[in-house]
Coordinates of C-alpha atoms in Angstrom, one line a residue:
Chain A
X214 CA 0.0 0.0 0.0
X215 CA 2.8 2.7 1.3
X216 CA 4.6 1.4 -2.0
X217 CA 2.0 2.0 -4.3
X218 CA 1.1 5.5 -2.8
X219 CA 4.9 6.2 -3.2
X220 CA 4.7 5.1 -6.6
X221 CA 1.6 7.7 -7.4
X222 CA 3.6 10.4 -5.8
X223 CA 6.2 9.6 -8.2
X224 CA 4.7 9.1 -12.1
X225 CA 1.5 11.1 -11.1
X226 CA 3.1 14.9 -10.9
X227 CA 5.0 15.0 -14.1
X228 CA 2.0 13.6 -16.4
X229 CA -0.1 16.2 -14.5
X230 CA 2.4 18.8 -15.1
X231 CA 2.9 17.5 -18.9
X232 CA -1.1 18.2 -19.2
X233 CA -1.1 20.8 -17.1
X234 CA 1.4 23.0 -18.8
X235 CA -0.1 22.1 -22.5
X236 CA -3.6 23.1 -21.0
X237 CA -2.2 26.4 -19.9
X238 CA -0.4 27.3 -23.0
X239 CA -3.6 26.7 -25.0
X240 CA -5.7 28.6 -22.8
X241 CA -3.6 31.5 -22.9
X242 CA -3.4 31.3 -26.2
X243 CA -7.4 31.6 -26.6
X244 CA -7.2 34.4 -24.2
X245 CA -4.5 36.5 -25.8
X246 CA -5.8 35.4 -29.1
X247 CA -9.3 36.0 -28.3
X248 CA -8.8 39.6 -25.9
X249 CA -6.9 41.2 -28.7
X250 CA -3.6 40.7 -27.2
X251 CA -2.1 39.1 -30.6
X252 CA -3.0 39.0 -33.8
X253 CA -5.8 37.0 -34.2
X254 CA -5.7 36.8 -37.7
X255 CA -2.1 35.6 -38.3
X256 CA -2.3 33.3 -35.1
X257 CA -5.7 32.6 -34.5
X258 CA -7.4 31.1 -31.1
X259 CA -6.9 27.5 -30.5
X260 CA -11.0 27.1 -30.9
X261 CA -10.3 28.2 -34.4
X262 CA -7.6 26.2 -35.2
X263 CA -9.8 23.4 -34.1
X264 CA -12.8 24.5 -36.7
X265 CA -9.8 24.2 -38.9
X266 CA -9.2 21.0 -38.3
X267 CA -13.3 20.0 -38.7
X268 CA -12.3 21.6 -42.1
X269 CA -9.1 20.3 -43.1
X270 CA -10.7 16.7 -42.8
X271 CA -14.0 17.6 -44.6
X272 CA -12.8 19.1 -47.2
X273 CA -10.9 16.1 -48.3
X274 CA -7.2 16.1 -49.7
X275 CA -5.8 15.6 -46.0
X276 CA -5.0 12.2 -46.4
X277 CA -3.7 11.7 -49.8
X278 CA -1.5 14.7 -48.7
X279 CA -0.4 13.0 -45.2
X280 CA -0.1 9.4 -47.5
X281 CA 2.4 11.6 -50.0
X282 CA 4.3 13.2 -47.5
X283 CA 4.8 10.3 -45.1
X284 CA 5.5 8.3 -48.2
X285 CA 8.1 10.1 -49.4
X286 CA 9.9 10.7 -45.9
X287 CA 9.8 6.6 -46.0
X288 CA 11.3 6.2 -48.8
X289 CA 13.9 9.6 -48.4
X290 CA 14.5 7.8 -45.1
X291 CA 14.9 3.9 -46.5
X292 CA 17.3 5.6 -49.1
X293 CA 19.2 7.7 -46.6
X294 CA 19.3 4.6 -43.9
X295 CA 20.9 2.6 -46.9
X296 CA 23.7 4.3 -48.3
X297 CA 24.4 6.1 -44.2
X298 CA 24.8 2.6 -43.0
X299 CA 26.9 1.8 -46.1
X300 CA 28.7 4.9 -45.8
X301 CA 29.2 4.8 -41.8
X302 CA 30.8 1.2 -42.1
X303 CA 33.4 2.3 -45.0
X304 CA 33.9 5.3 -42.8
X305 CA 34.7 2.4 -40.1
X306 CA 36.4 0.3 -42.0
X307 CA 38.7 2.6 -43.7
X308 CA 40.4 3.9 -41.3
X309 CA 42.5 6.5 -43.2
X310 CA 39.0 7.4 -44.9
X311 CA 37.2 8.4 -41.2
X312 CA 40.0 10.3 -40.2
X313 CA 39.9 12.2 -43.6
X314 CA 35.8 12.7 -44.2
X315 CA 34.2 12.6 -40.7
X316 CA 34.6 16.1 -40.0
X317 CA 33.5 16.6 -43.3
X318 CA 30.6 14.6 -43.2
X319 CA 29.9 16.4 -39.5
X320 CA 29.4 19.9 -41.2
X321 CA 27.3 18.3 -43.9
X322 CA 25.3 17.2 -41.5
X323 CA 24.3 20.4 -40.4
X324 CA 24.7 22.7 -43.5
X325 CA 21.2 23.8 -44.8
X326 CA 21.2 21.1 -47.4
X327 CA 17.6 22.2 -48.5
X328 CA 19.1 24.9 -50.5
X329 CA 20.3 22.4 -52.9
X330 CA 16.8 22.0 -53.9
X331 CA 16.5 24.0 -57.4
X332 CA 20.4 22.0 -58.6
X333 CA 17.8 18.6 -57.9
X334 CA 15.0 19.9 -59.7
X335 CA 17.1 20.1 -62.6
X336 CA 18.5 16.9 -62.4
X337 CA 15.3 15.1 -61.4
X338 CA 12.6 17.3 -63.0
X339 CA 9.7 18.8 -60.9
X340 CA 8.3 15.5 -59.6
X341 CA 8.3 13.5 -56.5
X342 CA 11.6 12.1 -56.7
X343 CA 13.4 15.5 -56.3
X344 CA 11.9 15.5 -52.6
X345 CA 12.8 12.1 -52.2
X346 CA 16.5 12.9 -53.2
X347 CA 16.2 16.1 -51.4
X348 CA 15.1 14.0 -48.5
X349 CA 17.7 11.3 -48.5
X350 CA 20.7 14.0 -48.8
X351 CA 19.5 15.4 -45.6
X352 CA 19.1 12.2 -43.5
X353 CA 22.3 10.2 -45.3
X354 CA 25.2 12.1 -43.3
X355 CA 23.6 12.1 -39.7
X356 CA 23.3 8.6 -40.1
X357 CA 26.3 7.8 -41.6
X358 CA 28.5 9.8 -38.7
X359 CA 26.3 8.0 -36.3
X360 CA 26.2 4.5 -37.9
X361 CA 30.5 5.2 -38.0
X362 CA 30.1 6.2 -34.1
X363 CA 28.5 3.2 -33.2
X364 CA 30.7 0.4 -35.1
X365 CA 33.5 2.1 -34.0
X366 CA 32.0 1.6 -30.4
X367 CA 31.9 -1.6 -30.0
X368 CA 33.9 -3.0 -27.8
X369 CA 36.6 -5.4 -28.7
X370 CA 35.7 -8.3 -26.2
X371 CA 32.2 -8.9 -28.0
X372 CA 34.1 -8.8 -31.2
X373 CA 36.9 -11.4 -29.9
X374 CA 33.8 -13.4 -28.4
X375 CA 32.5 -13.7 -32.0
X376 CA 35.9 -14.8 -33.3
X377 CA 36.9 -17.4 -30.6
X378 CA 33.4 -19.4 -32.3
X379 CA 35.4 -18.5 -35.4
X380 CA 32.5 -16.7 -36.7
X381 CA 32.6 -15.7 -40.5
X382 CA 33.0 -11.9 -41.3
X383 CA 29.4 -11.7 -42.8
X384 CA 28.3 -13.4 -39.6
X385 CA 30.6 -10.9 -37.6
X386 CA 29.2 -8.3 -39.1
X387 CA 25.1 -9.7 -38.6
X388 CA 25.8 -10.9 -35.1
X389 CA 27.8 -8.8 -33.1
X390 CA 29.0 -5.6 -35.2
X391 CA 25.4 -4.7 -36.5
X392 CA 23.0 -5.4 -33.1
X393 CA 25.8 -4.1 -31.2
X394 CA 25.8 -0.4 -32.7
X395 CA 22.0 -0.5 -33.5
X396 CA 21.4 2.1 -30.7
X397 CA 24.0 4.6 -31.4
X398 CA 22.5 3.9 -35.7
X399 CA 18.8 4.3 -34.7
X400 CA 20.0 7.7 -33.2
X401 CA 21.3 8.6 -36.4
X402 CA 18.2 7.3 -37.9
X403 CA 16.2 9.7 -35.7
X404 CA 17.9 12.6 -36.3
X405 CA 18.0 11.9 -40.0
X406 CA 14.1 11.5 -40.1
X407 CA 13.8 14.6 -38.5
X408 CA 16.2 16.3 -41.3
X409 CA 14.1 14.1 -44.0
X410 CA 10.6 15.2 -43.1
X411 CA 12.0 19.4 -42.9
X412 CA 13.4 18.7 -46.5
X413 CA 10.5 17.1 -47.8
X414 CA 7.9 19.5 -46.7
X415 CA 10.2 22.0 -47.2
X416 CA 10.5 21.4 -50.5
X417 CA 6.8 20.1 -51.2
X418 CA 6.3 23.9 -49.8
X419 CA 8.7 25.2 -52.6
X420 CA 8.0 23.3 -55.6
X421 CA 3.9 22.2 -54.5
X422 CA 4.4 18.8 -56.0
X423 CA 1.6 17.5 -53.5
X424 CA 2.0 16.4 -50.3
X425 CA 1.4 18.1 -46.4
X426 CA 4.0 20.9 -47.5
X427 CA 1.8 21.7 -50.3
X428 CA -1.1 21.6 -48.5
X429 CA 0.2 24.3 -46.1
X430 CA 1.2 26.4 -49.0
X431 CA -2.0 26.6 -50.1
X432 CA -3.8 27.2 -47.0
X433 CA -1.1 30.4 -46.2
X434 CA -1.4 31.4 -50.1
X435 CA -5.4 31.6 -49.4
X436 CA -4.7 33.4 -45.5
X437 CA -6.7 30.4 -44.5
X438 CA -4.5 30.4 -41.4
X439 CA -6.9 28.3 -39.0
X440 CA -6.4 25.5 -41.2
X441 CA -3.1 26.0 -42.2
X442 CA -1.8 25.5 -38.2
X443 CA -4.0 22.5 -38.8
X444 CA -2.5 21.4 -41.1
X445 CA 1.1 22.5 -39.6
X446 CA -0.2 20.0 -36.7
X447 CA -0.4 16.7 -39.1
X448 CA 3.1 16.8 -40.2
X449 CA 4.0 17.2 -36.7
X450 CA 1.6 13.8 -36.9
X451 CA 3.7 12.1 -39.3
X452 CA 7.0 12.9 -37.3
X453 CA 5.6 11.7 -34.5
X454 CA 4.7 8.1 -36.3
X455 CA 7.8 8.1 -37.5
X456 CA 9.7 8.3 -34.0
X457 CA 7.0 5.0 -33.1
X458 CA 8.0 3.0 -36.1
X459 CA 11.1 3.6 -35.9
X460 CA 10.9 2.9 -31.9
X461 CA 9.0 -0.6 -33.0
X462 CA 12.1 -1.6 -35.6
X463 CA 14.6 -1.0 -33.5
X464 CA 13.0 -3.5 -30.7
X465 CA 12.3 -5.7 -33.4
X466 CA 16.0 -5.7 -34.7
X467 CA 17.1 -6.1 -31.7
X468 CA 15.4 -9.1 -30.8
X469 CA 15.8 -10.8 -34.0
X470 CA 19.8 -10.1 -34.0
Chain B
X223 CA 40.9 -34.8 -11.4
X224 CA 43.3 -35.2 -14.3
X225 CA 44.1 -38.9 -15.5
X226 CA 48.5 -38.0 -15.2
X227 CA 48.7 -41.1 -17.3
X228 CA 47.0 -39.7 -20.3
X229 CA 48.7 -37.5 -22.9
X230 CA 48.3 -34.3 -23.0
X231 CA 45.0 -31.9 -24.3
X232 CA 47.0 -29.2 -25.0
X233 CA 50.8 -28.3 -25.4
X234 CA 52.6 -25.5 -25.5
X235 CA 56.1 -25.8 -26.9
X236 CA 58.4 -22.8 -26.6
X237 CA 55.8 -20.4 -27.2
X238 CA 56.8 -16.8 -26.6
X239 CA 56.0 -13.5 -27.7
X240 CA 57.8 -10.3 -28.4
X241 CA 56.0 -7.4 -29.5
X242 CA 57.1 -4.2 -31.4
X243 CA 56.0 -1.1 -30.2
X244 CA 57.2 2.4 -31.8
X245 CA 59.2 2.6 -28.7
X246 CA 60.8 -1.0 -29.2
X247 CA 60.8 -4.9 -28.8
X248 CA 59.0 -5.6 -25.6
X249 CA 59.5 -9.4 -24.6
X250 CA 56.0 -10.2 -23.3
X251 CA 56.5 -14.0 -22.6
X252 CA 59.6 -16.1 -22.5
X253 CA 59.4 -19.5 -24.0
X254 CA 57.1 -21.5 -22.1
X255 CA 56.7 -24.7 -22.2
X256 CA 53.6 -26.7 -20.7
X257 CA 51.6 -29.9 -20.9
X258 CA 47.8 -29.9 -20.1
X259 CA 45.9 -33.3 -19.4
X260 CA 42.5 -33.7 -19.9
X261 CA 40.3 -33.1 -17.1
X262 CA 42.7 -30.8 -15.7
X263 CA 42.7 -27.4 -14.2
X264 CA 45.1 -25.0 -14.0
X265 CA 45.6 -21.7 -12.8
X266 CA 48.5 -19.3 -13.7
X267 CA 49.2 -16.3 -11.7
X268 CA 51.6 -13.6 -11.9
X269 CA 51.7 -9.3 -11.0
X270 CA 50.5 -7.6 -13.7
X271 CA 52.4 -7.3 -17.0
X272 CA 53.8 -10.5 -16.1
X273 CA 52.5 -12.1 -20.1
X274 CA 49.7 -14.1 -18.6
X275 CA 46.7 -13.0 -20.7
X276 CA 49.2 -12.7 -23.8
X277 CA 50.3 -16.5 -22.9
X278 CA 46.4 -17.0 -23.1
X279 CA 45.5 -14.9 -26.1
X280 CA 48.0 -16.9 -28.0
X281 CA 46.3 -20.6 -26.9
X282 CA 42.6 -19.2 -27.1
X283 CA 44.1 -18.1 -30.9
X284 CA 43.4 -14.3 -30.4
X285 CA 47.2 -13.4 -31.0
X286 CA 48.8 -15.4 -33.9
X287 CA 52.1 -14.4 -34.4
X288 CA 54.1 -15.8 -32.2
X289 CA 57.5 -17.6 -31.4
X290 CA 57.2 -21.8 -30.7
X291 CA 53.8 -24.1 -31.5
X292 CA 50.7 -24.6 -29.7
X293 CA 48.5 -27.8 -30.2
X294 CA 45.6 -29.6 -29.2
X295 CA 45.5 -33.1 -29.2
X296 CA 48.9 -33.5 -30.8
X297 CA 47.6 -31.1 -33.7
X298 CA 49.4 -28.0 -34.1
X299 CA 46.6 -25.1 -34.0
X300 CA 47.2 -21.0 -34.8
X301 CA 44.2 -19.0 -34.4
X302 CA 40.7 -19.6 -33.2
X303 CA 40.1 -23.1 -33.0
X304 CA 36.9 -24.9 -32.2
X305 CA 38.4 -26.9 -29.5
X306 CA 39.1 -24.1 -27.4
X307 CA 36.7 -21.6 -25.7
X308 CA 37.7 -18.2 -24.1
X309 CA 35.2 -16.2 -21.2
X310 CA 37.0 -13.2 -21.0
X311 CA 37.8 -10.7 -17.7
X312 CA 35.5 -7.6 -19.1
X313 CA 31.6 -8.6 -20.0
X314 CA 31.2 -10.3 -22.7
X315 CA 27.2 -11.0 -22.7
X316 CA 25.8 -9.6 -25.7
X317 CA 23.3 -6.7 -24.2
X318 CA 20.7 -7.6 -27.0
X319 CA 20.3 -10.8 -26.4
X320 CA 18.5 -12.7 -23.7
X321 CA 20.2 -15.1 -21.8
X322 CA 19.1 -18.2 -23.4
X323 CA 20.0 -16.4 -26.7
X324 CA 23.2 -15.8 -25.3
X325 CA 23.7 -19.1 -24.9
X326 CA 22.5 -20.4 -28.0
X327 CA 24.4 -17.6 -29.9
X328 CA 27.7 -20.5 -30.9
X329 CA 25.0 -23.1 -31.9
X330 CA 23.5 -20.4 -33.9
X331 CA 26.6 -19.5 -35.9
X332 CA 27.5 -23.3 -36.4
X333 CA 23.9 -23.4 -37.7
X334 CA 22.0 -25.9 -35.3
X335 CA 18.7 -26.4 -35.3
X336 CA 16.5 -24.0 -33.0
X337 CA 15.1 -27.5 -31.2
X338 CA 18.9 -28.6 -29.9
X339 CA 20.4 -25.3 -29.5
X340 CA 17.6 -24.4 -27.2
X341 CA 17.3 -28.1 -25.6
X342 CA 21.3 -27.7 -24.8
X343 CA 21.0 -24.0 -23.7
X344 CA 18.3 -25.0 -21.4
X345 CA 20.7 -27.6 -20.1
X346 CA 24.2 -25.2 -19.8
X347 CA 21.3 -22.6 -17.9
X348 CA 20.6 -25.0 -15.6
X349 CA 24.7 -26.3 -15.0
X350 CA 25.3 -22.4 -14.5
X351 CA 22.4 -21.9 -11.6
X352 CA 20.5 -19.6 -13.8
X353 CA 17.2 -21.5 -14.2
X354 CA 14.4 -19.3 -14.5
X355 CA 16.8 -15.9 -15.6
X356 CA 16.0 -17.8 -19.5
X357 CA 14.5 -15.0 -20.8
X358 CA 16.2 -12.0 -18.8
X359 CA 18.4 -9.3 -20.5
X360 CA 21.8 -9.3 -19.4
X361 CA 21.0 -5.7 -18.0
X362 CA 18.4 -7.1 -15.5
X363 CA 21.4 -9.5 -14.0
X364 CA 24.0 -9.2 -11.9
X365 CA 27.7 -9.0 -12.2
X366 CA 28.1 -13.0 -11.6
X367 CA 25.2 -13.9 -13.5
X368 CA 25.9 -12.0 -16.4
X369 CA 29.6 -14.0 -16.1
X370 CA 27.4 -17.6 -15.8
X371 CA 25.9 -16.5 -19.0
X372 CA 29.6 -16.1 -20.5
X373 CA 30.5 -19.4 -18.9
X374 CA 27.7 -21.2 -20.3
X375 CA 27.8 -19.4 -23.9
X376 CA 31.3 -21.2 -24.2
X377 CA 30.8 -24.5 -23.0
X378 CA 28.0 -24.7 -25.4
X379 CA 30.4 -24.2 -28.0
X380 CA 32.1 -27.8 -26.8
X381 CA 35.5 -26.8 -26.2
X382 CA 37.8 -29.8 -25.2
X383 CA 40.1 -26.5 -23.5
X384 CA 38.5 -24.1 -21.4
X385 CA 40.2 -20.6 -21.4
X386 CA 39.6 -18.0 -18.3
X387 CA 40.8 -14.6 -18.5
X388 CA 40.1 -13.6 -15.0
X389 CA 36.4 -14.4 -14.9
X390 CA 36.0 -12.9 -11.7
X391 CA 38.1 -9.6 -11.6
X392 CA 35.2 -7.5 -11.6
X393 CA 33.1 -9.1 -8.9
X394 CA 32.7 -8.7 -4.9
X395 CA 34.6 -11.3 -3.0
X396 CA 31.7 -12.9 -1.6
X397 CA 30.2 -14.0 -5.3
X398 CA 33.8 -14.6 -6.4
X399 CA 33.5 -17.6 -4.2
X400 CA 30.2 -18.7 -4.6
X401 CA 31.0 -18.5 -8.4
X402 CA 34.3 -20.2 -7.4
X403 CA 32.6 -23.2 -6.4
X404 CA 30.0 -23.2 -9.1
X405 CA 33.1 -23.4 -11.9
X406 CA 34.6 -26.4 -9.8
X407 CA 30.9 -28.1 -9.7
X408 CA 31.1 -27.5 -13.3
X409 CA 34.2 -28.4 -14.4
X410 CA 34.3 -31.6 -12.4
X411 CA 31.1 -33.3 -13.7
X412 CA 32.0 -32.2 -17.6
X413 CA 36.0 -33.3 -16.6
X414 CA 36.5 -29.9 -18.4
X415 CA 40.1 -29.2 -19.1
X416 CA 40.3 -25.5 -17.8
X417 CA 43.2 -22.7 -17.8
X418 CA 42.5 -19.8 -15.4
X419 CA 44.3 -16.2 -15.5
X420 CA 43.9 -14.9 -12.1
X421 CA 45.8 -12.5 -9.8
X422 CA 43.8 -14.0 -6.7
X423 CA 46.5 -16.5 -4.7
X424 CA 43.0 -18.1 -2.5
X425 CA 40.9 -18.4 -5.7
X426 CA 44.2 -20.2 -7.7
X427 CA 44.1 -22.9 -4.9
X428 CA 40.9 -23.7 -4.2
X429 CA 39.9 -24.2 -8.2
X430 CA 43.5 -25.9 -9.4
X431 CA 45.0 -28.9 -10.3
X432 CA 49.0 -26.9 -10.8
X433 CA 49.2 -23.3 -10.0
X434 CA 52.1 -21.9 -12.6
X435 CA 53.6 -19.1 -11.3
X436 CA 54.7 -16.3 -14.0
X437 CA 58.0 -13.8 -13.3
X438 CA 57.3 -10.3 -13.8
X439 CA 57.8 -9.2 -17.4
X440 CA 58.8 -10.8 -19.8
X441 CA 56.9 -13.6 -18.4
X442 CA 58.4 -17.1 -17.7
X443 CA 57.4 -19.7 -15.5
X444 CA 59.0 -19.6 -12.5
X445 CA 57.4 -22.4 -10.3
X446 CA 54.9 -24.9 -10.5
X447 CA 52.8 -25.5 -7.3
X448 CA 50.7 -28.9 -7.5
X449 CA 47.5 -28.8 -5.3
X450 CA 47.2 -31.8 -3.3
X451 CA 44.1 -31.0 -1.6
X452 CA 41.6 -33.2 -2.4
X453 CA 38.4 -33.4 -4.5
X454 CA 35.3 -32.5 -4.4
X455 CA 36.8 -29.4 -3.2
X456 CA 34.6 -26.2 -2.1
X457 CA 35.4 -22.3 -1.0
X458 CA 34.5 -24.3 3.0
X459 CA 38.0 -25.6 2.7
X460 CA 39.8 -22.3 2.4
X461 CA 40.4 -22.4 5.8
X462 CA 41.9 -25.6 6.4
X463 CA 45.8 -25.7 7.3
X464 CA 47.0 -27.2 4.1
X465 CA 45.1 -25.0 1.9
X466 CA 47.1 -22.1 4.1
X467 CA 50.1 -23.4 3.8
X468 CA 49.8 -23.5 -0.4
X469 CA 48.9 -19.7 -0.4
X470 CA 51.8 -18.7 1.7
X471 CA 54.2 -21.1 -0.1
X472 CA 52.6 -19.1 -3.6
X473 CA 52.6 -15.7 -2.2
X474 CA 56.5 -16.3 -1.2
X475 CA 57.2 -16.7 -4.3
X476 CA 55.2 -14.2 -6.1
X477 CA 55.6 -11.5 -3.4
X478 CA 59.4 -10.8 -5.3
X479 CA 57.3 -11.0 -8.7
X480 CA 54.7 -8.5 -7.4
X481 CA 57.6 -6.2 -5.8
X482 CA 58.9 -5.8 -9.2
X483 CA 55.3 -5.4 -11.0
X484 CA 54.4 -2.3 -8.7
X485 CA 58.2 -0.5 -8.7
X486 CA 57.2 -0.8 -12.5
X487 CA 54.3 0.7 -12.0
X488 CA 55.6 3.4 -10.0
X489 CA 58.3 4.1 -12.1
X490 CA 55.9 4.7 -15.3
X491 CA 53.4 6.6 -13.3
X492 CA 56.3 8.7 -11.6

């Protein structure tokens, strides 16, 4: 009894506080929003921005533009999760090569690489797979210097554990090297999503090819600003189900390693 | 306990190792030369620096180039061989994997079916004491069980030679024992020919058949101790007289040996 009263005292506060604090922000929001304070136009009052949403789902177009954009961040991401790996373990393996491109690779990592976008369009066309490219160049290097971190992490014993059961390279590689640095690679992997999804809306803002990014163009063309936060709030929706599938692979990796 | 008629498991003849740092040759290990029956266990202790885990890097197969030949069962070996099996001083459990999956990791590789690698893990699990922990992570262990783990992952390999870098270094003196006499429980009913690194004098005589004795670097065996206490043996008998009078006849001669290992290691820290 004392323990579970000690354990309420513990989790209870912070999820009220999480609530609490989100509840707070809203309502002053409506009450700035709605008194005058700001601008209710170019940020209107939560209540609105909920109408927006009524609207935003009504009207249709919502989820083929989620589907686009959250397919394209897949496949920017799958693309980018390939050649990082790839490029992490050469990095790795190639010693003279890490010491000569990681720094490299570190300011890639956080160089605007969105910018690139019109030098894509005109290798790639105005289509979909410019924002897939544009996509994967932004997720490849985080991954890639995190993907190098971890196999450079792991520590020698496991590896001498694998060859005293004289394991095979490839089996080295699959048993030990891989599961071992999956944490510090899914790291990579996060932060490269998040770079993937701000250059694929990003550049579905720039280009409107379709998409969430589109969408939001649109909405901010047509001063439809209710539903353009709306709308602001489903990509933040498709981040968010990123970070879970990509929570859910790593388990599943792990355990089938 | 060792058969002293039967021919050796494993020998090492001459084996030495010298190796070449950008500040010079340093002589790890003097030849050493060394029979190892079946069934047999054996302890080498020396002070730090002394060669010992390079002496067992080279016969688990992690260092091949060395001076003189090492074989098993009158075959000359270099490199990992399946007859020999290493648990290592630093954890070694693989973080990932559960314990039975630890355990059934070797079988894995060898590519065994999932019905007799988990029918033998199940087994090794239970020889270790860990019945029960099957499904834990390594991270929801303890220190000594985490090591069981390692002990068990390498005897399900089948090694004919048993390789122990220190094993217990990292744990608390009371679970040193305990573990102590769970290796001897072990090694006795699979007559597991075993080679122990440790630095622990008590530990040396309660688990071994011959304690070897290493000089400080470069390593060379100065004395061999045989253990005549008898078997089944336990940690219970680490007070007796006898077993007393085999750590103070070690320690005499390793004090010397340890003298020079610490004025070494004052000398390079000063």
């Amino acid at each position: 009894m004392a323990r579970t009263m000690a354990s309420t005292r513990l989790t209870l506060p912070p999820l009220l506080i999480r609530f609490l604090v989100i509840a707070g922000l809203v309502g002053l929001w409506e009450i700035a929003s709605g008194s005058g304070w700001i601008n209710a136009f170019t940020a209107p009052a939560p209540s609105s921005v909920w109408k927006g949403f009524e609207k935003i789902v009504a009207e249709g177009g919502l989820g083929e533009a989620m589907a686009i954009t959250f397919a394209t961040a897949l496949m920017s991401a799958a693309i980018g999760a390939v050649f990082g790996i790839a490029s992490g373990y050469i990095l790795h393996i190639w010693k003279a090569a890490g010491e000569a491109y990681t720094s490299w690779l570190a300011a890639l990592a956080s160089a605007p690489l969105v910018l690139l976008y019109p030098l894509f369009l005109v290798i790639f066309g105005r289509n979909m797979w410019t924002i897939v490219a544009m996509g994967a160049l932004g997720c490849t290097p985080p991954i890639a210097l995190k993907a190098k971190e971890g196999l450079d992490g792991v520590k020698p014993v496991l590896l001498n554990v694998g060859r005293t059961f004289n394991l095979t390279p490839k089996q080295q590689f699959w048993m030990i090297m891989f599961p071992a640095s999956l944490p510090s690679i899914f790291t990579g992997i996060r932060i490269g999503l998040l770079f993937a999804i701000i250059n694929v809306v990003g550049v579905e803002f720039l280009v409107n090819v379709g998409g969430l990014g589109q969408l939001i163009a649109n909405l901010g063309d047509r001063f439809d600003y209710p539903q353009m936060y709306a709308g602001i709030f489903f990509v933040i929706l498709v981040s968010v189900a990123f970070f879970w599938i990509t929570e859910k692979l790593e388990k599943w990796l792990l355990s089938n390693t | 306990m060792a058969d002293v008629k039967q021919a050796p498991v494993l020998r090492l003849k001459d084996v030495a190792k010298t190796f070449v740092t950008p500040h010079g040759n340093v002589r790890a290990v003097e030849p050493v030369t060394l029979d190892i029956r079946q069934g047999e266990f054996i302890s080498i202790i020396g002070p730090s620096g002394c060669g010992k885990s390079t002496l067992m890097n080279i016969v688990g197969g992690l260092i091949e180039d060395y001076e003189g030949s090492v074989e098993v069962d009158g075959i000359q070996v270099r490199g990992c061989h399946k007859e020999v099996g290493m648990v290592f001083q630093e954890e070694s459990a693989f973080p990932w994997r559960t314990a039975l999956n630890n355990v059934t990791f070797p079988m894995e590789a060898a590519g065994i079916t999932k019905e007799e690698r988990v029918q033998r893990a199940m087994e090794l699990l239970h020889l270790v004491g860990l019945d029960g922990f099957e499904n834990r992570f390594p991270a929801e262990l303890s220190g000594g069980m985490r090591q069981r783990i390692a002990i068990a992952r390498t005897l399900a390999f089948r090694p004919r030679i048993l390789l122990m870098d220190e094993p217990f270094a990292a744990l608390d003196e009371q679970t040193r024992l305990l573990l102590g006499d769970k290796v001897l429980q072990i090694q006795q009913e699979l007559n597991q020919t075993t080679m122990l690194i440790t630095h622990n004098i008590a530990e040396a005589v309660q688990l071994s058949d011959r304690v070897l004795i290493m000089s400080f670097r470069p390593g060379r065996i100065k004395r061999v101790v045989e253990i005549d206490l008898p078997h089944p043996r336990s940690s219970k008998m680490m007070g007796g007289e006898r077993f007393g009078q085999l750590v103070a006849a070690i320690w005499e001669d390793l004090r010397e040996e340890a003298s020079k290992g610490l004025q070494e290691l004052e000398r390079v820290r000063g």
